[in-house]
Tab-separated table of C-alpha atoms in Angstrom:
chain	number	residue	atom	x	y	z
K	1	UNK	CA	0.000	0.000	0.000
K	2	UNK	CA	0.954	3.635	-0.205
K	3	UNK	CA	0.703	4.558	3.472
K	4	UNK	CA	3.737	4.040	5.633
K	5	UNK	CA	3.689	2.202	8.964
K	6	UNK	CA	2.505	4.757	11.433
K	7	UNK	CA	2.293	5.906	14.978
K	8	UNK	CA	-0.727	8.145	15.254
K	9	UNK	CA	0.306	11.602	16.506
K	10	UNK	CA	-1.922	13.156	19.142
K	11	UNK	CA	-2.807	16.785	19.658
K	12	UNK	CA	-4.313	17.784	22.988
K	13	UNK	CA	-5.990	21.178	23.273
K	14	UNK	CA	-8.018	22.958	25.895
K	15	UNK	CA	-11.702	23.461	25.170
K	16	UNK	CA	-12.192	26.873	23.610
K	17	UNK	CA	-8.654	27.102	22.221
K	18	UNK	CA	-7.814	26.935	18.525
K	19	UNK	CA	-6.405	23.733	17.052
K	20	UNK	CA	-4.000	23.374	14.150
K	21	UNK	CA	-3.533	19.994	12.519
K	22	UNK	CA	-0.807	19.587	9.918
K	23	UNK	CA	-0.341	17.256	7.008
K	24	UNK	CA	2.427	16.732	4.466
K	25	UNK	CA	1.272	15.409	1.111
K	26	UNK	CA	3.345	13.424	-1.323
K	27	UNK	CA	2.566	14.338	-4.924
K	28	UNK	CA	3.247	17.796	-6.293
K	29	UNK	CA	0.775	17.035	-9.109
K	30	UNK	CA	-2.137	16.487	-6.689
K	31	UNK	CA	-4.731	19.159	-7.323
K	32	UNK	CA	-7.496	18.520	-4.824
K	33	UNK	CA	-7.307	18.025	-1.072
K	34	UNK	CA	-9.816	17.091	1.595
K	35	UNK	CA	-9.891	16.975	5.373
K	36	UNK	CA	-11.906	14.226	7.005
K	37	UNK	CA	-12.926	13.642	10.607
K	38	UNK	CA	-13.366	10.113	11.903
K	39	UNK	CA	-15.045	9.371	15.199
K	40	UNK	CA	-14.799	6.015	16.879
K	41	UNK	CA	-16.904	3.370	15.169
K	42	UNK	CA	-17.762	5.586	12.201
K	43	UNK	CA	-16.488	6.178	8.703
K	44	UNK	CA	-14.587	9.338	7.773
K	45	UNK	CA	-16.787	12.416	7.523
K	46	UNK	CA	-16.075	15.295	5.127
K	47	UNK	CA	-15.036	18.558	6.790
K	48	UNK	CA	-13.641	20.863	4.121
K	49	UNK	CA	-11.844	20.711	0.790
K	50	UNK	CA	-9.537	22.912	-1.240
K	51	UNK	CA	-8.291	22.889	-4.819
K	52	UNK	CA	-4.750	23.681	-5.847
K	53	UNK	CA	-5.686	27.027	-7.382
K	54	UNK	CA	-6.402	28.320	-3.870
K	55	UNK	CA	-4.235	28.665	-0.772
K	56	UNK	CA	-6.941	29.206	1.825
K	57	UNK	CA	-10.557	28.241	2.302
K	58	UNK	CA	-12.844	28.841	5.235
K	59	UNK	CA	-15.849	26.973	6.535
K	60	UNK	CA	-17.783	27.125	9.742
K	61	UNK	CA	-15.126	27.213	12.503
K	62	UNK	CA	-12.627	25.533	10.164
K	63	UNK	CA	-9.979	26.888	7.804
K	64	UNK	CA	-7.758	24.918	5.460
K	65	UNK	CA	-4.421	26.310	4.305
K	66	UNK	CA	-2.494	24.919	1.360
K	67	UNK	CA	1.203	25.558	0.766
K	68	UNK	CA	2.116	23.976	-2.548
K	69	UNK	CA	5.747	25.068	-2.333
K	70	UNK	CA	6.431	22.734	0.586
K	71	UNK	CA	3.505	20.347	-0.065
K	72	UNK	CA	1.849	21.130	3.221
K	73	UNK	CA	-1.768	21.271	4.279
K	74	UNK	CA	-3.179	22.449	7.585
K	75	UNK	CA	-6.564	22.435	9.248
K	76	UNK	CA	-7.410	25.092	11.769
K	77	UNK	CA	-10.355	24.615	14.108
K	78	UNK	CA	-11.513	27.672	15.982
K	79	UNK	CA	-12.888	27.487	19.535
K	80	UNK	CA	-12.372	23.737	19.778
K	81	UNK	CA	-15.235	21.849	21.391
K	82	UNK	CA	-15.452	18.389	23.014
K	83	UNK	CA	-17.344	17.143	19.957
K	84	UNK	CA	-14.258	17.894	17.858
K	85	UNK	CA	-12.384	15.027	19.531
K	86	UNK	CA	-11.665	12.544	16.738
K	87	UNK	CA	-8.994	11.427	14.289
K	88	UNK	CA	-8.422	13.843	11.419
K	89	UNK	CA	-7.133	12.746	8.022
K	90	UNK	CA	-5.946	14.734	5.076
K	91	UNK	CA	-6.451	13.232	1.631
K	92	UNK	CA	-4.909	14.177	-1.698
K	93	UNK	CA	-6.328	13.395	-5.101
K	94	UNK	CA	-3.259	11.487	-6.240
K	95	UNK	CA	-3.013	11.852	-9.993
K	96	UNK	CA	-0.119	9.447	-10.160
K	97	UNK	CA	-2.497	6.503	-9.807
K	98	UNK	CA	-5.554	7.626	-11.703
K	99	UNK	CA	-8.082	9.432	-9.613
K	100	UNK	CA	-7.897	7.694	-6.275
K	101	UNK	CA	-7.397	9.528	-3.004
K	102	UNK	CA	-4.357	8.874	-0.839
K	103	UNK	CA	-4.800	9.485	2.871
K	104	UNK	CA	-2.332	10.770	5.418
K	105	UNK	CA	-1.679	8.804	8.611
K	106	UNK	CA	-4.104	10.860	10.678
K	107	UNK	CA	-3.877	12.959	13.841
K	108	UNK	CA	-5.854	12.249	16.995
K	109	UNK	CA	-7.321	15.416	18.482
K	110	UNK	CA	-8.198	15.293	22.178
K	111	UNK	CA	-10.115	18.191	23.656
K	112	UNK	CA	-9.507	18.706	27.346
K	113	UNK	CA	-12.316	20.145	29.517
X	1	UNK	CA	-30.846	11.343	0.511
X	2	UNK	CA	-29.593	8.183	2.200
X	3	UNK	CA	-25.856	7.954	2.767
X	4	UNK	CA	-23.485	5.166	1.810
X	5	UNK	CA	-24.701	1.901	3.312
X	6	UNK	CA	-22.424	-1.017	4.089
X	7	UNK	CA	-23.425	-4.481	5.227
X	8	UNK	CA	-22.749	-6.339	7.348
X	9	UNK	CA	-21.488	-4.054	10.097
X	10	UNK	CA	-19.422	-6.756	11.787
X	11	UNK	CA	-18.092	-10.061	10.549
X	12	UNK	CA	-16.042	-12.817	12.144
X	13	UNK	CA	-14.345	-15.398	9.948
X	14	UNK	CA	-11.601	-17.970	10.297
X	15	UNK	CA	-8.420	-18.276	8.283
X	16	UNK	CA	-8.896	-19.793	4.859
X	17	UNK	CA	-12.525	-18.769	4.516
X	18	UNK	CA	-13.781	-16.193	2.073
X	19	UNK	CA	-15.977	-13.182	2.686
X	20	UNK	CA	-18.194	-10.852	0.656
X	21	UNK	CA	-18.923	-7.294	1.741
X	22	UNK	CA	-21.649	-5.124	0.272
X	23	UNK	CA	-21.928	-1.405	-0.380
X	24	UNK	CA	-24.806	0.738	-1.623
X	25	UNK	CA	-23.629	4.182	-2.742
X	26	UNK	CA	-25.504	7.431	-2.447
X	27	UNK	CA	-28.266	7.545	-5.014
X	28	UNK	CA	-26.918	8.900	-8.294
X	29	UNK	CA	-23.275	8.235	-7.480
X	30	UNK	CA	-21.659	5.987	-10.044
X	31	UNK	CA	-18.174	5.744	-8.568
X	32	UNK	CA	-17.545	3.386	-5.656
X	33	UNK	CA	-14.162	3.020	-3.972
X	34	UNK	CA	-13.040	0.580	-1.312
X	35	UNK	CA	-10.459	1.216	1.387
X	36	UNK	CA	-8.892	-0.952	4.056
X	37	UNK	CA	-8.216	0.692	7.408
X	38	UNK	CA	-5.903	-0.804	10.024
X	39	UNK	CA	-4.176	0.791	13.018
X	40	UNK	CA	-0.766	-0.017	11.573
X	41	UNK	CA	-1.228	1.030	7.950
X	42	UNK	CA	-3.989	3.623	8.058
X	43	UNK	CA	-6.376	4.000	5.126
X	44	UNK	CA	-5.227	2.138	2.044
X	45	UNK	CA	-6.897	2.188	-1.340
X	46	UNK	CA	-8.147	-1.149	-2.653
X	47	UNK	CA	-9.991	-0.361	-5.890
X	48	UNK	CA	-12.488	1.912	-7.561
X	49	UNK	CA	-15.420	0.964	-9.761
X	50	UNK	CA	-17.276	3.183	-12.175
X	51	UNK	CA	-20.138	2.047	-14.391
X	52	UNK	CA	-19.461	-1.620	-13.576
X	53	UNK	CA	-15.780	-1.367	-14.584
X	54	UNK	CA	-12.754	-1.372	-12.331
X	55	UNK	CA	-11.105	1.960	-12.999
X	56	UNK	CA	-8.252	1.963	-10.482
X	57	UNK	CA	-6.586	-0.654	-8.333
X	58	UNK	CA	-4.355	-0.368	-5.292
X	59	UNK	CA	-1.458	-2.554	-4.290
X	60	UNK	CA	-3.282	-5.540	-2.835
X	61	UNK	CA	-2.975	-9.235	-3.741
X	62	UNK	CA	-5.380	-10.926	-6.117
X	63	UNK	CA	-7.279	-12.434	-3.161
X	64	UNK	CA	-9.015	-9.055	-2.978
X	65	UNK	CA	-11.535	-8.530	-5.722
X	66	UNK	CA	-14.657	-6.563	-6.345
X	67	UNK	CA	-17.459	-5.865	-8.721
X	68	UNK	CA	-20.115	-3.305	-9.388
X	69	UNK	CA	-23.649	-3.884	-10.537
X	70	UNK	CA	-25.762	-1.887	-12.957
X	71	UNK	CA	-27.469	-0.082	-10.063
X	72	UNK	CA	-23.991	1.037	-8.839
X	73	UNK	CA	-24.101	-1.214	-5.792
X	74	UNK	CA	-20.743	-2.841	-5.214
X	75	UNK	CA	-19.363	-5.911	-3.512
X	76	UNK	CA	-15.859	-6.818	-2.530
X	77	UNK	CA	-14.621	-10.310	-1.926
X	78	UNK	CA	-11.629	-11.570	-0.025
X	79	UNK	CA	-10.689	-15.200	-0.556
X	80	UNK	CA	-8.441	-17.429	1.551
X	81	UNK	CA	-8.573	-15.077	4.509
X	82	UNK	CA	-5.424	-14.398	6.510
X	83	UNK	CA	-5.100	-13.018	10.031
X	84	UNK	CA	-3.687	-9.809	8.572
X	85	UNK	CA	-6.904	-9.173	6.685
X	86	UNK	CA	-8.558	-8.162	9.937
X	87	UNK	CA	-9.498	-4.542	9.363
X	88	UNK	CA	-12.239	-2.010	8.882
X	89	UNK	CA	-13.298	-2.059	5.242
X	90	UNK	CA	-14.705	1.239	4.075
X	91	UNK	CA	-16.717	1.954	0.998
X	92	UNK	CA	-17.001	5.446	-0.433
X	93	UNK	CA	-18.948	6.927	-3.312
X	94	UNK	CA	-18.663	10.122	-5.282
X	95	UNK	CA	-20.632	11.887	-7.933
X	96	UNK	CA	-17.959	12.979	-10.388
X	97	UNK	CA	-14.221	12.972	-10.936
X	98	UNK	CA	-12.242	15.210	-8.624
X	99	UNK	CA	-15.073	15.399	-6.146
X	100	UNK	CA	-15.203	14.458	-2.498
X	101	UNK	CA	-15.732	10.934	-1.308
X	102	UNK	CA	-18.644	10.090	0.977
X	103	UNK	CA	-17.913	7.163	3.264
X	104	UNK	CA	-20.060	4.485	4.810
X	105	UNK	CA	-19.596	3.323	8.396
X	106	UNK	CA	-17.583	0.328	7.278
X	107	UNK	CA	-17.544	-3.406	7.865
X	108	UNK	CA	-15.335	-4.533	10.735
X	109	UNK	CA	-13.821	-7.866	9.713
X	110	UNK	CA	-12.103	-10.055	12.265
X	111	UNK	CA	-10.191	-13.099	11.079
X	112	UNK	CA	-9.498	-15.703	13.758
């Protein structure tokens, strides 16, 4: 497979603080990126997406930043809430293998009361 | 609109058996992709079907296969199960190329 063996990084934040989750992607030709949230026992849920012709996109309480120069993606969550606790994945539309999405290893976000 | 539906939700098999998992995409979605999720390897792409044809394939052995029916429903099959096949198998559908994937809740397969 394309993912490497992984140890899931964890980010712990205080409720009400802002969270920043980072992701490095692999293919400079990838032109579409998505952030997903996965809660225990559920499938990944779409949060926000961005295309390569943009470097920033905002949603409700979330912002995605794309830096194509260093192949880096970040997800910012404002005023983090307990319900935000989950594993977050970035995904790139990996044009090297047709149109399938390749997922990052994920980051576990824990929101402290 | 109903989301992506996967059945069964849980499955327990023994080594050497085979298993078939089912996925119903969101109505109108013609592309169905399958992913394997394990704690050690994360989310790995298995294959994608579009209009009953396999369009893309990941790096998995031939024991993993799939198909898609004319109503876009898809099945995946794993033959000669191994302990390492224990995983959450996720199905996802999308409407068009370069559009977001919508995931089902997955089938948790345990191989004993």
